């Protein structure tokens, strides 16, 4: 059932159709929120739990994966505005305990240009895979409540060869954001969760967003995510809604709702959180994949769209906005995950379908 809460009674059958078709393509549950010139539209499709008939919530809590990176980047830039962090200062100034290359700046952490090895593993151009922290198959399932300290993740990365000299390339690494969050904590003397509350959550009245640290809990209400794996030749499916996200750390551990993601991203893009010059820095993409400081810039037929989507075990987030924050799309998706990441093609399709429908006016 779709609901329109703008008071304009605006029905959006094309959006409902899109999420229903995507639910059939492999997602357990989808919750979608669109805010644009027609008002606000909220809908869901699929089921809240496997084997149950209850529809997914439209504003349930879910794990947002790498969308976390945008919150970390915004927090860092707000502290730059406060004069607490230097954007082009060596990260080593804040974290001398790691002996980081002095050429690595805070900006390079946010832009993934540090060259640091990704603690969750690397895939090299020649097809070589170098493993990091386990995050697949039975090994991850058996250890899904294990706590990793951020310092452990950083030291694991630093024990591996760098990808390139600082500032000479681009490579997505969760470790960059583990370090960025440690910079926040070192510069302020407070936990990241406390700074997030002070800088963003409290001022914007966001009550559904959590930086859980090593806690496996997720606030009620929520949809359920799953993981399928092989154990002694048998295929098993386990509910992984509760999991300790410290293995990815600040690279993707936060929890939110579609409403909070809309509130946040529209405020950020609308210039309510950062001074204009820092927002411009955030949105200036590097040349490889169009990554700014914690945000992707994507050219569409409807103009430039900014986003940072994210996925983790059994759960994903979509977070898109126009340049001025006046049009946003936020979504939470749940599914049955596996070591082969077999949901990936459907996830790509979902992103394209939503962008086409909401930002490019293509309703097919």
Short mmCIF file of N, CA, C and O in Angstrom, two decimals, residues 222-314:
data_model
loop_
_atom_site.label_atom_id
_atom_site.label_comp_id
_atom_site.label_asym_id
_atom_site.label_seq_id
_atom_site.Cartn_x
_atom_site.Cartn_y
_atom_site.Cartn_z
N UNK A 222 11.77 -2.70 13.06
CA UNK A 222 12.69 -2.89 11.92
C UNK A 222 12.26 -4.07 11.07
O UNK A 222 11.56 -4.97 11.53
N UNK A 223 12.67 -4.03 9.81
CA UNK A 223 12.52 -5.17 8.92
C UNK A 223 13.70 -6.10 9.17
O UNK A 223 14.67 -5.73 9.82
N UNK A 224 13.63 -7.32 8.61
CA UNK A 224 14.67 -8.32 8.88
C UNK A 224 15.54 -8.60 7.67
O UNK A 224 15.05 -8.69 6.54
N UNK A 225 16.85 -8.76 7.92
CA UNK A 225 17.81 -9.12 6.88
C UNK A 225 18.38 -10.51 7.17
O UNK A 225 18.47 -10.92 8.34
N UNK A 226 18.81 -11.20 6.12
CA UNK A 226 19.22 -12.60 6.26
C UNK A 226 20.53 -12.88 5.54
O UNK A 226 20.96 -12.12 4.68
N UNK A 227 21.12 -14.03 5.88
CA UNK A 227 22.36 -14.46 5.23
C UNK A 227 22.26 -15.96 4.96
O UNK A 227 21.91 -16.73 5.84
N UNK A 228 22.61 -16.34 3.72
CA UNK A 228 22.58 -17.75 3.31
C UNK A 228 24.02 -18.22 3.11
O UNK A 228 24.82 -17.54 2.48
N UNK A 229 24.33 -19.37 3.69
CA UNK A 229 25.71 -19.87 3.61
C UNK A 229 25.72 -21.39 3.67
O UNK A 229 24.70 -22.02 3.98
N UNK A 230 26.89 -21.95 3.39
CA UNK A 230 27.01 -23.40 3.40
C UNK A 230 27.74 -23.84 4.65
O UNK A 230 28.75 -23.26 5.03
N UNK A 231 27.21 -24.89 5.27
CA UNK A 231 27.81 -25.42 6.50
C UNK A 231 27.80 -26.94 6.38
O UNK A 231 26.73 -27.56 6.36
N UNK A 232 28.97 -27.53 6.28
CA UNK A 232 29.11 -28.98 6.14
C UNK A 232 28.22 -29.53 5.02
O UNK A 232 27.51 -30.53 5.18
N UNK A 233 28.26 -28.83 3.88
CA UNK A 233 27.51 -29.30 2.72
C UNK A 233 26.03 -28.96 2.73
O UNK A 233 25.31 -29.24 1.77
N UNK A 234 25.56 -28.36 3.81
CA UNK A 234 24.15 -27.98 3.91
C UNK A 234 24.00 -26.47 3.74
O UNK A 234 24.81 -25.71 4.26
N UNK A 235 22.96 -26.06 3.01
CA UNK A 235 22.69 -24.64 2.88
C UNK A 235 21.84 -24.19 4.06
O UNK A 235 20.84 -24.82 4.38
N UNK A 236 22.28 -23.13 4.72
CA UNK A 236 21.52 -22.61 5.86
C UNK A 236 21.23 -21.13 5.64
O UNK A 236 22.02 -20.43 5.03
N UNK A 237 20.11 -20.68 6.19
CA UNK A 237 19.77 -19.25 6.15
C UNK A 237 19.55 -18.78 7.58
O UNK A 237 18.78 -19.39 8.33
N UNK A 238 20.25 -17.71 7.95
CA UNK A 238 20.17 -17.20 9.32
C UNK A 238 19.75 -15.73 9.30
O UNK A 238 20.10 -14.98 8.39
N UNK A 239 18.97 -15.34 10.30
CA UNK A 239 18.56 -13.95 10.47
C UNK A 239 19.75 -13.18 11.02
O UNK A 239 20.26 -13.49 12.10
N UNK A 240 20.23 -12.18 10.26
CA UNK A 240 21.41 -11.41 10.70
C UNK A 240 21.05 -9.96 11.00
O UNK A 240 21.90 -9.08 10.95
N UNK A 241 19.77 -9.73 11.32
CA UNK A 241 19.35 -8.37 11.68
C UNK A 241 20.18 -7.87 12.86
O UNK A 241 20.63 -6.71 12.87
N UNK A 242 20.41 -8.75 13.83
CA UNK A 242 21.33 -8.43 14.93
C UNK A 242 22.71 -8.90 14.51
O UNK A 242 22.89 -10.07 14.18
N UNK A 243 23.68 -7.99 14.49
CA UNK A 243 25.07 -8.33 14.15
C UNK A 243 25.96 -7.22 14.68
O UNK A 243 25.55 -6.08 14.80
N UNK A 244 27.17 -7.58 15.01
CA UNK A 244 28.14 -6.59 15.49
C UNK A 244 28.84 -5.99 14.27
O UNK A 244 29.57 -6.68 13.57
N UNK A 245 28.62 -4.69 14.00
CA UNK A 245 29.16 -4.10 12.78
C UNK A 245 30.59 -3.57 12.91
O UNK A 245 31.07 -2.88 12.01
N UNK A 246 31.27 -3.92 14.01
CA UNK A 246 32.60 -3.32 14.23
C UNK A 246 33.65 -3.82 13.24
O UNK A 246 34.70 -3.21 13.10
N UNK A 247 33.35 -4.89 12.50
CA UNK A 247 34.30 -5.37 11.49
C UNK A 247 34.47 -4.35 10.35
O UNK A 247 35.52 -4.26 9.75
N UNK A 248 33.42 -3.60 10.07
CA UNK A 248 33.53 -2.57 9.03
C UNK A 248 33.76 -1.19 9.66
O UNK A 248 34.30 -0.29 9.05
N UNK A 249 33.35 -1.05 10.93
CA UNK A 249 33.58 0.20 11.65
C UNK A 249 32.92 1.38 10.97
O UNK A 249 31.84 1.26 10.38
N UNK A 250 33.60 2.52 11.00
CA UNK A 250 33.03 3.75 10.43
C UNK A 250 32.89 3.69 8.92
O UNK A 250 32.33 4.60 8.31
N UNK A 251 33.36 2.60 8.31
CA UNK A 251 33.14 2.42 6.88
C UNK A 251 31.70 2.08 6.55
O UNK A 251 31.28 2.17 5.41
N UNK A 252 30.91 1.66 7.59
CA UNK A 252 29.53 1.29 7.26
C UNK A 252 28.71 0.72 8.40
O UNK A 252 27.92 -0.20 8.19
N UNK A 253 28.83 1.28 9.62
CA UNK A 253 28.16 0.61 10.75
C UNK A 253 26.86 1.26 11.23
O UNK A 253 26.21 0.74 12.12
N UNK A 254 26.46 2.39 10.66
CA UNK A 254 25.33 3.12 11.24
C UNK A 254 23.96 2.53 10.88
O UNK A 254 23.81 1.73 9.96
N UNK A 255 22.96 2.95 11.64
CA UNK A 255 21.57 2.53 11.49
C UNK A 255 20.73 3.80 11.34
O UNK A 255 20.99 4.79 12.02
N UNK A 256 19.73 3.77 10.44
CA UNK A 256 18.87 4.95 10.30
C UNK A 256 17.49 4.54 9.79
O UNK A 256 17.14 3.35 9.80
N UNK A 257 16.72 5.52 9.36
CA UNK A 257 15.39 5.32 8.79
C UNK A 257 15.30 6.15 7.51
O UNK A 257 16.10 7.07 7.31
N UNK A 258 14.31 5.86 6.66
CA UNK A 258 14.18 6.66 5.43
C UNK A 258 13.87 8.12 5.77
O UNK A 258 14.33 9.03 5.08
N UNK A 259 13.12 8.34 6.83
CA UNK A 259 12.75 9.72 7.21
C UNK A 259 13.98 10.50 7.67
O UNK A 259 14.20 11.64 7.27
N UNK A 260 14.80 9.86 8.53
CA UNK A 260 16.01 10.53 9.01
C UNK A 260 16.99 10.79 7.87
O UNK A 260 17.63 11.84 7.81
N UNK A 261 17.13 9.81 6.96
CA UNK A 261 18.06 10.02 5.84
C UNK A 261 17.60 11.18 4.97
O UNK A 261 18.41 11.98 4.51
N UNK A 262 16.29 11.29 4.77
CA UNK A 262 15.76 12.44 4.01
C UNK A 262 16.04 13.75 4.76
O UNK A 262 16.53 14.73 4.17
N UNK A 263 15.72 13.78 6.04
CA UNK A 263 15.93 14.99 6.85
C UNK A 263 17.39 15.43 6.76
O UNK A 263 17.70 16.61 6.54
N UNK A 264 18.28 14.46 6.92
CA UNK A 264 19.71 14.75 6.92
C UNK A 264 20.22 15.20 5.56
O UNK A 264 20.85 16.26 5.43
N UNK A 265 19.94 14.41 4.52
CA UNK A 265 20.57 14.69 3.23
C UNK A 265 19.99 15.94 2.57
O UNK A 265 20.71 16.68 1.91
N UNK A 266 18.71 16.21 2.81
CA UNK A 266 18.13 17.45 2.25
C UNK A 266 18.71 18.66 2.97
O UNK A 266 18.97 19.70 2.36
N UNK A 267 18.96 18.53 4.29
CA UNK A 267 19.57 19.64 5.04
C UNK A 267 21.02 19.86 4.60
O UNK A 267 21.46 21.00 4.39
N UNK A 268 21.76 18.77 4.41
CA UNK A 268 23.16 18.87 3.99
C UNK A 268 23.25 19.53 2.61
O UNK A 268 23.99 20.51 2.41
N UNK A 269 22.50 18.98 1.66
CA UNK A 269 22.57 19.52 0.29
C UNK A 269 21.97 20.92 0.20
O UNK A 269 22.35 21.73 -0.64
N UNK A 270 21.04 21.22 1.08
CA UNK A 270 20.42 22.54 1.10
C UNK A 270 21.24 23.59 1.82
O UNK A 270 20.79 24.73 1.99
N UNK A 271 22.45 23.23 2.25
CA UNK A 271 23.37 24.20 2.85
C UNK A 271 23.11 24.52 4.31
O UNK A 271 23.61 25.52 4.83
N UNK A 272 22.37 23.64 5.01
CA UNK A 272 22.04 23.93 6.42
C UNK A 272 23.08 23.41 7.41
O UNK A 272 23.01 23.73 8.60
N UNK A 273 24.01 22.58 6.95
CA UNK A 273 24.99 22.00 7.89
C UNK A 273 26.40 22.54 7.69
O UNK A 273 27.13 22.71 8.65
N UNK A 274 26.78 22.79 6.44
CA UNK A 274 28.15 23.21 6.15
C UNK A 274 28.18 24.60 5.54
O UNK A 274 27.29 24.96 4.76
N UNK A 275 29.23 25.38 5.82
CA UNK A 275 29.42 26.64 5.11
C UNK A 275 29.54 26.35 3.61
O UNK A 275 30.02 25.28 3.22
N UNK A 276 29.13 27.30 2.79
CA UNK A 276 29.08 27.10 1.33
C UNK A 276 30.40 26.59 0.76
O UNK A 276 30.42 25.70 -0.10
N UNK A 277 31.52 27.13 1.23
CA UNK A 277 32.80 26.74 0.64
C UNK A 277 33.16 25.28 0.96
O UNK A 277 33.74 24.57 0.15
N UNK A 278 32.78 24.82 2.17
CA UNK A 278 33.06 23.42 2.52
C UNK A 278 32.09 22.47 1.83
O UNK A 278 32.48 21.35 1.45
N UNK A 279 30.85 22.89 1.64
CA UNK A 279 29.90 22.07 0.89
C UNK A 279 30.39 21.92 -0.55
O UNK A 279 30.32 20.84 -1.15
N UNK A 280 30.93 23.01 -1.10
CA UNK A 280 31.47 22.97 -2.46
C UNK A 280 32.66 22.00 -2.53
O UNK A 280 32.80 21.22 -3.49
N UNK A 281 33.51 22.01 -1.50
CA UNK A 281 34.65 21.07 -1.45
C UNK A 281 34.12 19.63 -1.41
O UNK A 281 34.63 18.75 -2.11
N UNK A 282 33.12 19.39 -0.57
CA UNK A 282 32.55 18.05 -0.44
C UNK A 282 32.05 17.55 -1.80
O UNK A 282 32.21 16.39 -2.14
N UNK A 283 31.44 18.45 -2.57
CA UNK A 283 30.79 18.04 -3.81
C UNK A 283 31.69 18.09 -5.03
O UNK A 283 31.25 17.81 -6.13
N UNK A 284 32.97 18.44 -4.84
CA UNK A 284 33.90 18.48 -5.98
C UNK A 284 34.47 17.08 -6.19
O UNK A 284 35.22 16.58 -5.35
N UNK A 285 34.09 16.42 -7.29
CA UNK A 285 34.49 15.02 -7.46
C UNK A 285 35.90 14.87 -8.01
O UNK A 285 36.38 15.70 -8.79
N UNK A 286 36.58 13.78 -7.59
CA UNK A 286 37.86 13.45 -8.25
C UNK A 286 37.50 12.78 -9.58
O UNK A 286 36.35 12.41 -9.82
N UNK A 287 38.51 12.61 -10.43
CA UNK A 287 38.22 12.25 -11.82
C UNK A 287 37.89 10.77 -12.05
O UNK A 287 37.26 10.43 -13.04
N UNK A 288 38.29 9.89 -11.13
CA UNK A 288 38.17 8.45 -11.41
C UNK A 288 36.73 7.97 -11.46
O UNK A 288 36.26 7.48 -12.47
N UNK A 289 36.01 8.12 -10.35
CA UNK A 289 34.61 7.66 -10.30
C UNK A 289 33.65 8.76 -9.87
O UNK A 289 32.48 8.51 -9.62
N UNK A 290 34.18 10.00 -9.75
CA UNK A 290 33.30 11.10 -9.36
C UNK A 290 33.00 11.14 -7.88
O UNK A 290 31.89 11.45 -7.46
N UNK A 291 34.03 10.82 -7.04
CA UNK A 291 33.84 10.81 -5.60
C UNK A 291 34.36 12.11 -5.00
O UNK A 291 35.53 12.48 -5.19
N UNK A 292 33.50 12.81 -4.29
CA UNK A 292 33.91 14.03 -3.60
C UNK A 292 34.47 13.68 -2.24
O UNK A 292 35.24 12.74 -2.09
N UNK A 293 34.08 14.42 -1.22
CA UNK A 293 34.48 14.10 0.16
C UNK A 293 33.30 13.39 0.81
O UNK A 293 32.41 14.02 1.36
N UNK A 294 33.26 12.08 0.66
CA UNK A 294 32.17 11.30 1.25
C UNK A 294 30.87 11.36 0.47
O UNK A 294 29.81 11.11 1.03
N UNK A 295 30.94 11.68 -0.82
CA UNK A 295 29.71 11.71 -1.62
C UNK A 295 30.06 11.47 -3.09
O UNK A 295 31.12 11.88 -3.56
N UNK A 296 29.17 10.76 -3.79
CA UNK A 296 29.32 10.56 -5.23
C UNK A 296 28.51 11.62 -5.97
O UNK A 296 27.39 11.94 -5.58
N UNK A 297 29.07 12.12 -7.06
CA UNK A 297 28.33 13.00 -7.97
C UNK A 297 28.01 12.19 -9.22
O UNK A 297 28.89 11.57 -9.80
N UNK A 298 26.73 12.14 -9.58
CA UNK A 298 26.30 11.34 -10.74
C UNK A 298 25.55 12.23 -11.72
O UNK A 298 24.59 12.91 -11.35
N UNK A 299 26.02 12.22 -12.97
CA UNK A 299 25.33 12.99 -14.00
C UNK A 299 24.16 12.18 -14.54
O UNK A 299 24.33 11.02 -14.92
N UNK A 300 22.97 12.78 -14.55
CA UNK A 300 21.79 12.09 -15.09
C UNK A 300 21.13 13.01 -16.11
O UNK A 300 21.47 14.19 -16.21
N UNK A 301 20.15 12.46 -16.82
CA UNK A 301 19.40 13.29 -17.78
C UNK A 301 18.69 14.44 -17.08
O UNK A 301 18.37 15.45 -17.69
N UNK A 302 18.42 14.24 -15.79
CA UNK A 302 17.73 15.28 -15.03
C UNK A 302 18.68 16.23 -14.32
O UNK A 302 18.25 17.04 -13.50
N UNK A 303 19.98 16.14 -14.61
CA UNK A 303 20.96 16.99 -13.94
C UNK A 303 21.82 16.19 -12.97
O UNK A 303 21.70 14.97 -12.88
N UNK A 304 22.70 16.90 -12.25
CA UNK A 304 23.59 16.24 -11.31
C UNK A 304 22.83 15.79 -10.07
O UNK A 304 22.05 16.56 -9.50
N UNK A 305 23.07 14.55 -9.67
CA UNK A 305 22.48 14.00 -8.46
C UNK A 305 23.62 13.57 -7.55
O UNK A 305 24.63 13.02 -8.01
N UNK A 306 23.49 13.87 -6.25
CA UNK A 306 24.50 13.46 -5.28
C UNK A 306 23.97 12.29 -4.47
O UNK A 306 22.78 12.23 -4.15
N UNK A 307 24.87 11.36 -4.12
CA UNK A 307 24.40 10.21 -3.35
C UNK A 307 25.55 9.54 -2.62
O UNK A 307 26.72 9.72 -2.96
N UNK A 308 25.18 8.78 -1.61
CA UNK A 308 26.08 7.77 -1.05
C UNK A 308 25.21 6.63 -0.57
O UNK A 308 24.58 6.70 0.47
N UNK A 309 25.16 5.59 -1.40
CA UNK A 309 24.40 4.41 -1.03
C UNK A 309 25.27 3.49 -0.20
O UNK A 309 26.48 3.72 -0.08
N UNK A 310 24.67 2.47 0.37
CA UNK A 310 25.46 1.56 1.19
C UNK A 310 24.79 0.22 1.33
O UNK A 310 23.57 0.13 1.26
N UNK A 311 25.61 -0.82 1.52
CA UNK A 311 25.06 -2.16 1.74
C UNK A 311 25.93 -2.89 2.75
O UNK A 311 27.14 -2.72 2.78
N UNK A 312 25.27 -3.67 3.58
CA UNK A 312 25.98 -4.55 4.50
C UNK A 312 25.19 -5.86 4.54
O UNK A 312 24.28 -6.04 3.72
N UNK A 313 25.50 -6.77 5.43
CA UNK A 313 24.87 -8.09 5.39
C UNK A 313 23.35 -7.99 5.49
O UNK A 313 22.81 -7.63 6.53
N UNK A 314 22.67 -8.30 4.40
CA UNK A 314 21.21 -8.39 4.42
C UNK A 314 20.46 -7.08 4.44
O UNK A 314 19.24 -7.07 4.57
#
